[in-house]
CSV table of C-alpha atoms and ligand atoms in Angstrom, one decimal:
chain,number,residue,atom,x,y,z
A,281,UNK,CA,-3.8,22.8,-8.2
A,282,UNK,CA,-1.3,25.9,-6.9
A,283,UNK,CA,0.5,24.2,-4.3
A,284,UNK,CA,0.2,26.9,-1.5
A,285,UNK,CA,-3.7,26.6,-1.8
A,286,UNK,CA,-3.1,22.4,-1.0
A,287,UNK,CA,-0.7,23.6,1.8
A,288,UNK,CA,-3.4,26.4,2.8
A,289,UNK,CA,-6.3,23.0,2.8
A,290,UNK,CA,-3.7,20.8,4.4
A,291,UNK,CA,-3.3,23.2,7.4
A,292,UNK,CA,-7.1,24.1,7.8
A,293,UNK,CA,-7.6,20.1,7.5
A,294,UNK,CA,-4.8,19.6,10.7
A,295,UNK,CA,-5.9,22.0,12.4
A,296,UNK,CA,-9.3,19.3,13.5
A,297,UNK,CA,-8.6,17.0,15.7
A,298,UNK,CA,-7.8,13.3,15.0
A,299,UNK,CA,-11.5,11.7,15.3
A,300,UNK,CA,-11.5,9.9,18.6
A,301,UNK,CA,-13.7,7.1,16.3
A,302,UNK,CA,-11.1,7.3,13.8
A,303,UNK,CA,-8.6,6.6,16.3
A,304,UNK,CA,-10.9,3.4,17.6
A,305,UNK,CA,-11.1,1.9,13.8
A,306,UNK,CA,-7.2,1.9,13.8
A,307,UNK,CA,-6.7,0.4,16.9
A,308,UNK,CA,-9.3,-2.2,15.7
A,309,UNK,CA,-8.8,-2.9,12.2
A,310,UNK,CA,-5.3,-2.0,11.6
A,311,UNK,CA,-3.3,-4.1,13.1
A,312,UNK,CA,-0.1,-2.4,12.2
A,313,UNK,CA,-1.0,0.5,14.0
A,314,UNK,CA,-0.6,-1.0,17.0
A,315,UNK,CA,2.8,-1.3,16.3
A,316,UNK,CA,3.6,2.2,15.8
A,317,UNK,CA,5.3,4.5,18.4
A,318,UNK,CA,3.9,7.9,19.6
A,319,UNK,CA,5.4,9.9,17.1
A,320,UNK,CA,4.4,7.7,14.3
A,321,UNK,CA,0.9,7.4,15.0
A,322,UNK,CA,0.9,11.0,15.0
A,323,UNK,CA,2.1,11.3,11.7
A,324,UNK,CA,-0.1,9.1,10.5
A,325,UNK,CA,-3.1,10.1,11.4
A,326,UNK,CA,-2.0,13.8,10.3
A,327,UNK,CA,-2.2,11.8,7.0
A,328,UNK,CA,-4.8,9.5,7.4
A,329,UNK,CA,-6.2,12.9,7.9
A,330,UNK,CA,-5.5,14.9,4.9
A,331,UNK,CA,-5.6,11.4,2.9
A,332,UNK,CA,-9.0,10.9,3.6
A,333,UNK,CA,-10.3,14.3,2.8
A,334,UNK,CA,-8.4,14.9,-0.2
A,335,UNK,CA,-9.1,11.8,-2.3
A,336,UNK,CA,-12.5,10.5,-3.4
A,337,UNK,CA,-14.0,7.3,-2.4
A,338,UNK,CA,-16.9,5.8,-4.6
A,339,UNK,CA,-18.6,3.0,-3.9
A,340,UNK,CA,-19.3,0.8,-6.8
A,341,UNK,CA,-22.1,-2.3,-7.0
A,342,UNK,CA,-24.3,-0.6,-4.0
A,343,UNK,CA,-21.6,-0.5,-1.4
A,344,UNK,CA,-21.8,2.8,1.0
A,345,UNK,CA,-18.7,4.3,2.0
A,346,UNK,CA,-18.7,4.8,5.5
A,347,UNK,CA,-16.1,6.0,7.6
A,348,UNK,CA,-14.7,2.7,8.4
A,349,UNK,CA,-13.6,1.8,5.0
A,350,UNK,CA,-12.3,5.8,4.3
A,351,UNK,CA,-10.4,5.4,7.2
A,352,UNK,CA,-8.6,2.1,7.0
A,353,UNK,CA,-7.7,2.0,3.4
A,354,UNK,CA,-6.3,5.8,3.8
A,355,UNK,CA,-4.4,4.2,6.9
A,356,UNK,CA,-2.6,1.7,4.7
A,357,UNK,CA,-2.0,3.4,1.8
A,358,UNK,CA,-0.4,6.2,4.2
A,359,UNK,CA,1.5,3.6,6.3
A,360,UNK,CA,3.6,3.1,2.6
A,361,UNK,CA,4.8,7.0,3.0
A,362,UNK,CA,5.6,6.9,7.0
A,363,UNK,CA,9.2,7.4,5.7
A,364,UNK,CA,8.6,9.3,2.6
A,365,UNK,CA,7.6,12.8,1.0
A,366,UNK,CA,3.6,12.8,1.8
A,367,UNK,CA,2.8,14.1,-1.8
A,368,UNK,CA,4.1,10.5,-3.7
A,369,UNK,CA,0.2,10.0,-4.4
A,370,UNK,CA,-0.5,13.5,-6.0
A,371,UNK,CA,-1.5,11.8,-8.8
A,372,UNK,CA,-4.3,9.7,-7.6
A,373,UNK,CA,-7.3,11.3,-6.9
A,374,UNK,CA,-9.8,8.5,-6.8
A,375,UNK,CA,-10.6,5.1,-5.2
A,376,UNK,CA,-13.3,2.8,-6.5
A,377,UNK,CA,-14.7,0.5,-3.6
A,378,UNK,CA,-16.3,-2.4,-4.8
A,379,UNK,CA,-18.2,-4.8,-1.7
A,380,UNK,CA,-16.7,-8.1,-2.5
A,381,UNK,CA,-14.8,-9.7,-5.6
A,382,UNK,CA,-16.2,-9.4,-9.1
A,383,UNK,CA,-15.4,-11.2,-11.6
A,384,UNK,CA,-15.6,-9.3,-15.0
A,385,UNK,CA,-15.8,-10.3,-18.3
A,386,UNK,CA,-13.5,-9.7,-21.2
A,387,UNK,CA,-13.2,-6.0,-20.5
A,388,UNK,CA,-14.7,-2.9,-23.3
A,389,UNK,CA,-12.6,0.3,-22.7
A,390,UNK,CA,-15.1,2.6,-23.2
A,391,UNK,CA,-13.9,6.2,-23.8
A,392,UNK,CA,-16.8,7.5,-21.6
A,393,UNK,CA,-17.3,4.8,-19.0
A,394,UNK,CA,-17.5,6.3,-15.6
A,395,UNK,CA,-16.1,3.1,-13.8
A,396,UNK,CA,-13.1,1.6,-15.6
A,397,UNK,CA,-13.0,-2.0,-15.9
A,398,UNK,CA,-11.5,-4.2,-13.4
A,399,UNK,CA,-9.5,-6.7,-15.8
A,400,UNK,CA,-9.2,-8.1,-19.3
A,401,UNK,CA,-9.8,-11.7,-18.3
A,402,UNK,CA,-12.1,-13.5,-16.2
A,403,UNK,CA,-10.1,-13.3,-13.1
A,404,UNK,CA,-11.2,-13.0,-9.7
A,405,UNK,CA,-9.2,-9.6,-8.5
A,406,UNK,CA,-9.3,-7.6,-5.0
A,407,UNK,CA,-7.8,-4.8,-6.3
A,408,UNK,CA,-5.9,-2.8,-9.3
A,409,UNK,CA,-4.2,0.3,-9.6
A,410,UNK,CA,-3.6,2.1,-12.6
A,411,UNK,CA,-1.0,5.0,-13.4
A,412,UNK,CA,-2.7,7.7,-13.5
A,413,UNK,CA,-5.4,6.7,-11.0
A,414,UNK,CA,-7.8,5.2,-9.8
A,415,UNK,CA,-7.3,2.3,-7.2
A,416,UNK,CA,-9.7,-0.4,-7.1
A,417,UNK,CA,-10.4,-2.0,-4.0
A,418,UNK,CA,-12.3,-5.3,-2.9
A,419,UNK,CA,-13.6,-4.2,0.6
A,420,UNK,CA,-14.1,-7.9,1.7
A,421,UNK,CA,-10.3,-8.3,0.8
A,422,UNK,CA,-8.6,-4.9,2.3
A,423,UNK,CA,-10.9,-5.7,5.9
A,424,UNK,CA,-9.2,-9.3,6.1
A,425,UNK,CA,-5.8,-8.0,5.1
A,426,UNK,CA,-5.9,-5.5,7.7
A,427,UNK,CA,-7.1,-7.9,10.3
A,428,UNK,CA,-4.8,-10.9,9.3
A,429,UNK,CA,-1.2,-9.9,8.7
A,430,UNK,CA,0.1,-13.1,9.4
A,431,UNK,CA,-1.4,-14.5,5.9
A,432,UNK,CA,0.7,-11.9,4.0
A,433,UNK,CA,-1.5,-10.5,2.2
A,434,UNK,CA,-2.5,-6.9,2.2
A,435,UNK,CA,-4.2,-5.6,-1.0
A,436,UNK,CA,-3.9,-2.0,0.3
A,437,UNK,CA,0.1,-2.0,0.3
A,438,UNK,CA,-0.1,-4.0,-2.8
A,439,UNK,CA,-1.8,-1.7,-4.9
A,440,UNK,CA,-0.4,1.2,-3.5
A,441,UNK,CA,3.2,-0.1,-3.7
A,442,UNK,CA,2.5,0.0,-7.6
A,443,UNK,CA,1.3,3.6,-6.9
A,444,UNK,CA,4.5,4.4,-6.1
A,445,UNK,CA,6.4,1.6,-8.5
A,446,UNK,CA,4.4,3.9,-11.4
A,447,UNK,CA,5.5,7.3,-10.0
A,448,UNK,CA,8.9,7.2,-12.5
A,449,UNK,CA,6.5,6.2,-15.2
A,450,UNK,CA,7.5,2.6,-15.2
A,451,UNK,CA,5.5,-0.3,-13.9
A,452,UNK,CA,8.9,-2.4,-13.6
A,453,UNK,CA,8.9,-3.5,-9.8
A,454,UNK,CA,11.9,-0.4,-9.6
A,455,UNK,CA,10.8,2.7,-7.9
A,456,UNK,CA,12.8,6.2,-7.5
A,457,UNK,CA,15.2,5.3,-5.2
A,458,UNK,CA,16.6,7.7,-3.4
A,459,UNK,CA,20.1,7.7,-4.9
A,460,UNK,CA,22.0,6.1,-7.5
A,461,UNK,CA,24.0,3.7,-6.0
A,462,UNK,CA,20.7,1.9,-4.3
A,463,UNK,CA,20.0,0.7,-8.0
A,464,UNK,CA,22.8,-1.5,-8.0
A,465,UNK,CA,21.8,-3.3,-5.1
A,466,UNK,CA,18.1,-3.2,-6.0
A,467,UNK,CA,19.2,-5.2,-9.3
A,468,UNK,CA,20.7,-7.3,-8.2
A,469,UNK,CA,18.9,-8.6,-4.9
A,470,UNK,CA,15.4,-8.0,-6.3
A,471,UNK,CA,16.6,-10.2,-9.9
A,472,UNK,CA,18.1,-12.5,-7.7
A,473,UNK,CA,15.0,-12.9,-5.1
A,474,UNK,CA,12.5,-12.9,-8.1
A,475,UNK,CA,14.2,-15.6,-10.3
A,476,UNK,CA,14.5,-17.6,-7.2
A,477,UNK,CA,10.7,-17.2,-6.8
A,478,UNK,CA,10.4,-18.2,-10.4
A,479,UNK,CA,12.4,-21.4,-10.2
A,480,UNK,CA,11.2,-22.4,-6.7
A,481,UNK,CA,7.3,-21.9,-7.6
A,482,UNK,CA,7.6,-23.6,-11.1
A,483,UNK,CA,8.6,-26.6,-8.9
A,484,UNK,CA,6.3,-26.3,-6.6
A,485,UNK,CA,8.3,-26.1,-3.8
A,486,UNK,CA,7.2,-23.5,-0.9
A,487,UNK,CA,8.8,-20.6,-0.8
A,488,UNK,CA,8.6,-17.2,1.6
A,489,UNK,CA,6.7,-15.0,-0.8
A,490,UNK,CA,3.3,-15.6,-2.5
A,491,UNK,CA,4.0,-17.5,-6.0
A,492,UNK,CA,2.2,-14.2,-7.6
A,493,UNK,CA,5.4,-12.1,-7.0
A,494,UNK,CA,6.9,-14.6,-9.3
A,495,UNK,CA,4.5,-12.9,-12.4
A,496,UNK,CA,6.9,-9.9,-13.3
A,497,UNK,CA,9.0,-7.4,-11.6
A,498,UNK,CA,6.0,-5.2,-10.7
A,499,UNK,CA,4.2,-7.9,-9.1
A,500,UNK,CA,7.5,-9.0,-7.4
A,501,UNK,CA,7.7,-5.6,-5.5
A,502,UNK,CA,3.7,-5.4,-4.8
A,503,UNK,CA,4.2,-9.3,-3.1
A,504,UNK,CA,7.4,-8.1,-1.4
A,505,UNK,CA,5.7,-4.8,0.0
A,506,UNK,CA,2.9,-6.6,1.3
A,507,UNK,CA,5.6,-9.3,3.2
A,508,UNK,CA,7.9,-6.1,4.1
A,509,UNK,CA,5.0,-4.9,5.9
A,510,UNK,CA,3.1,-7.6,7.1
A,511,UNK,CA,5.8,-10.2,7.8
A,512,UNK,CA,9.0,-8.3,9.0
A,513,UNK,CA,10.9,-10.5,11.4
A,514,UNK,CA,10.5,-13.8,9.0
A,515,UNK,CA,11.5,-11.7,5.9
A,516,UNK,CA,14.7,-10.2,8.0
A,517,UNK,CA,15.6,-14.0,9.4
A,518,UNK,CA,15.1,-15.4,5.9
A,519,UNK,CA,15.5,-12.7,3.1
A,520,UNK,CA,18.1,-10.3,4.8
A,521,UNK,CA,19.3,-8.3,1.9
A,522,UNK,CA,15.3,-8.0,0.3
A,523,UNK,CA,14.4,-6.7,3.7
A,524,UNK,CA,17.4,-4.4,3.6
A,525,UNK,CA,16.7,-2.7,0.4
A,526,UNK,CA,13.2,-2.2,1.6
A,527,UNK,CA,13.8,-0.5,4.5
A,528,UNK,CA,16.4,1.6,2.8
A,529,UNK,CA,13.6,2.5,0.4
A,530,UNK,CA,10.4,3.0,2.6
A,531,UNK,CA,13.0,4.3,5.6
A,532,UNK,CA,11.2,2.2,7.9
A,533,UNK,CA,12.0,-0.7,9.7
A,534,UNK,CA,9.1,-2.6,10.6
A,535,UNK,CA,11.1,-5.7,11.6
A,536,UNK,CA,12.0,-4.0,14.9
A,537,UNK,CA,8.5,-2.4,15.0
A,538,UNK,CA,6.9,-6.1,15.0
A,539,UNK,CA,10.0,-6.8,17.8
A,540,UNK,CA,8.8,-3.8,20.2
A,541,UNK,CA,5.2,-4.8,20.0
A,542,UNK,CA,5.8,-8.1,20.4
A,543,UNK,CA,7.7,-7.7,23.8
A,544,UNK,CA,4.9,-5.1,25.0
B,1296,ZN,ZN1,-0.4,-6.3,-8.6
């Protein structure tokens, strides 16, 4: 699409008001929200907003996609860009809802399927993302993520975080930074945070981030997202330098967010 006729939508789409309703599902389903200041929640909802009317939503195995769920996953995906350009989804146009998780069989790529597969294996997922679009989502999952950020998980950030991971093309757990000297320090915190992870989950000793992270480098950046978000003060106390290069990346810091909130 031209860019000045998005630009032209955009403006028509802000020039509505923020749904009072809309604004009642944040305060109640996303916690995070809570946490924002004035300003932010403004710019989020401006792209909550435009989020929500730009991308698609289809609901797969029966499930009816009500506000609610439009508003709270384009909430979390958006919370990812609070501190970036707003166009780093451009090229995502649709999100599959499915009501709770499905297990799939060994997957058959059809050419002229409609829904894509979820996974090549029989594993349980509550989401997947794929390059060029679309995000899959496990409703079940993305309401108790929302709810429940002290469990760390949050399959919204996850699978958005490798939205952005794929943006340069790459699924590698490295995103654009924003200049060249950040990829030093991404190597070599991120390398040695993720063999860490390795060594300390092949053990079986507990460690700070969910054993998944340990998979590969993309999965290490989904996991970390997910904590950066979701856990901020523990990840600053215990993993200084990955919460560093995070908030350097997403320009946010959340760990002084949580703070704030916490001494409302
Ligand atoms: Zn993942």
């Amino acid at each position: 699409m031209f860019r000045w006729i998005a630009d032209h939508r955009r403006k028509k789409i802000l020039e509505k008001d923020f749904p009072a309703e809309w604004r009642l599902t944040l305060q109640k389903h996303v916690l995070h929200y809570l946490f924002l200041n004035d300003e932010e929640r403004i710019h989020l909802e401006q792209l909550v907003q435009v989020f929500a009317e730009e991308k698609i939503f289809t609901g797969c195995n029966g499930l009816e996609v009500t506000d609610e769920i439009r508003v709270v996953i384009s909430a979390e995906a958006c919370m990812l860009l609070l501190g970036l350009p707003h166009d780093l989804y451009r090229n995502l146009h649709t999100i599959f809802v499915y009501p709770s998780t499905v297990v799939v069989p060994e997957a058959r790529q059809s050419m002229f399927s409609t829904a894509p597969f979820l996974v090549r294996s029989e594993v349980a997922i509550s989401g997947q993302a794929f390059k060029r679009g679309p995000v899959i989502l496990v409703w079940d999952a993305v309401k108790k993520g929302a709810r429940h950020p002290e469990n760390g998980h949050n399959v919204v950030y996850h699978e958005f975080s490798h939205i952005l991971d794929m943006l340069d093309g790459h699924a590698d757990g490295v995103p654009a930074l924003h200049d060249k000297k950040s990829y030093e320090s991404w190597s070599r915190v991120c390398s040695r945070e993720f063999n860490s992870l390795i060594e300390k989950s092949q053990k079986g000793k507990p460690t700070f981030l969910d054993p998944y992270g340990a998979t590969n480098e993309a999965e290490f950046f989904a996991v970390a997202t997910e904590y950066f978000f979701d856990k901020p003060l523990k990840m600053k106390k215990n993993h200084k330098e990955l919460y560093d290069i995070l908030a350097g990346f997403y320009n946010q810091d959340t760990a002084a967010r949580e703070k704030n909130h916490r001494l409302k």
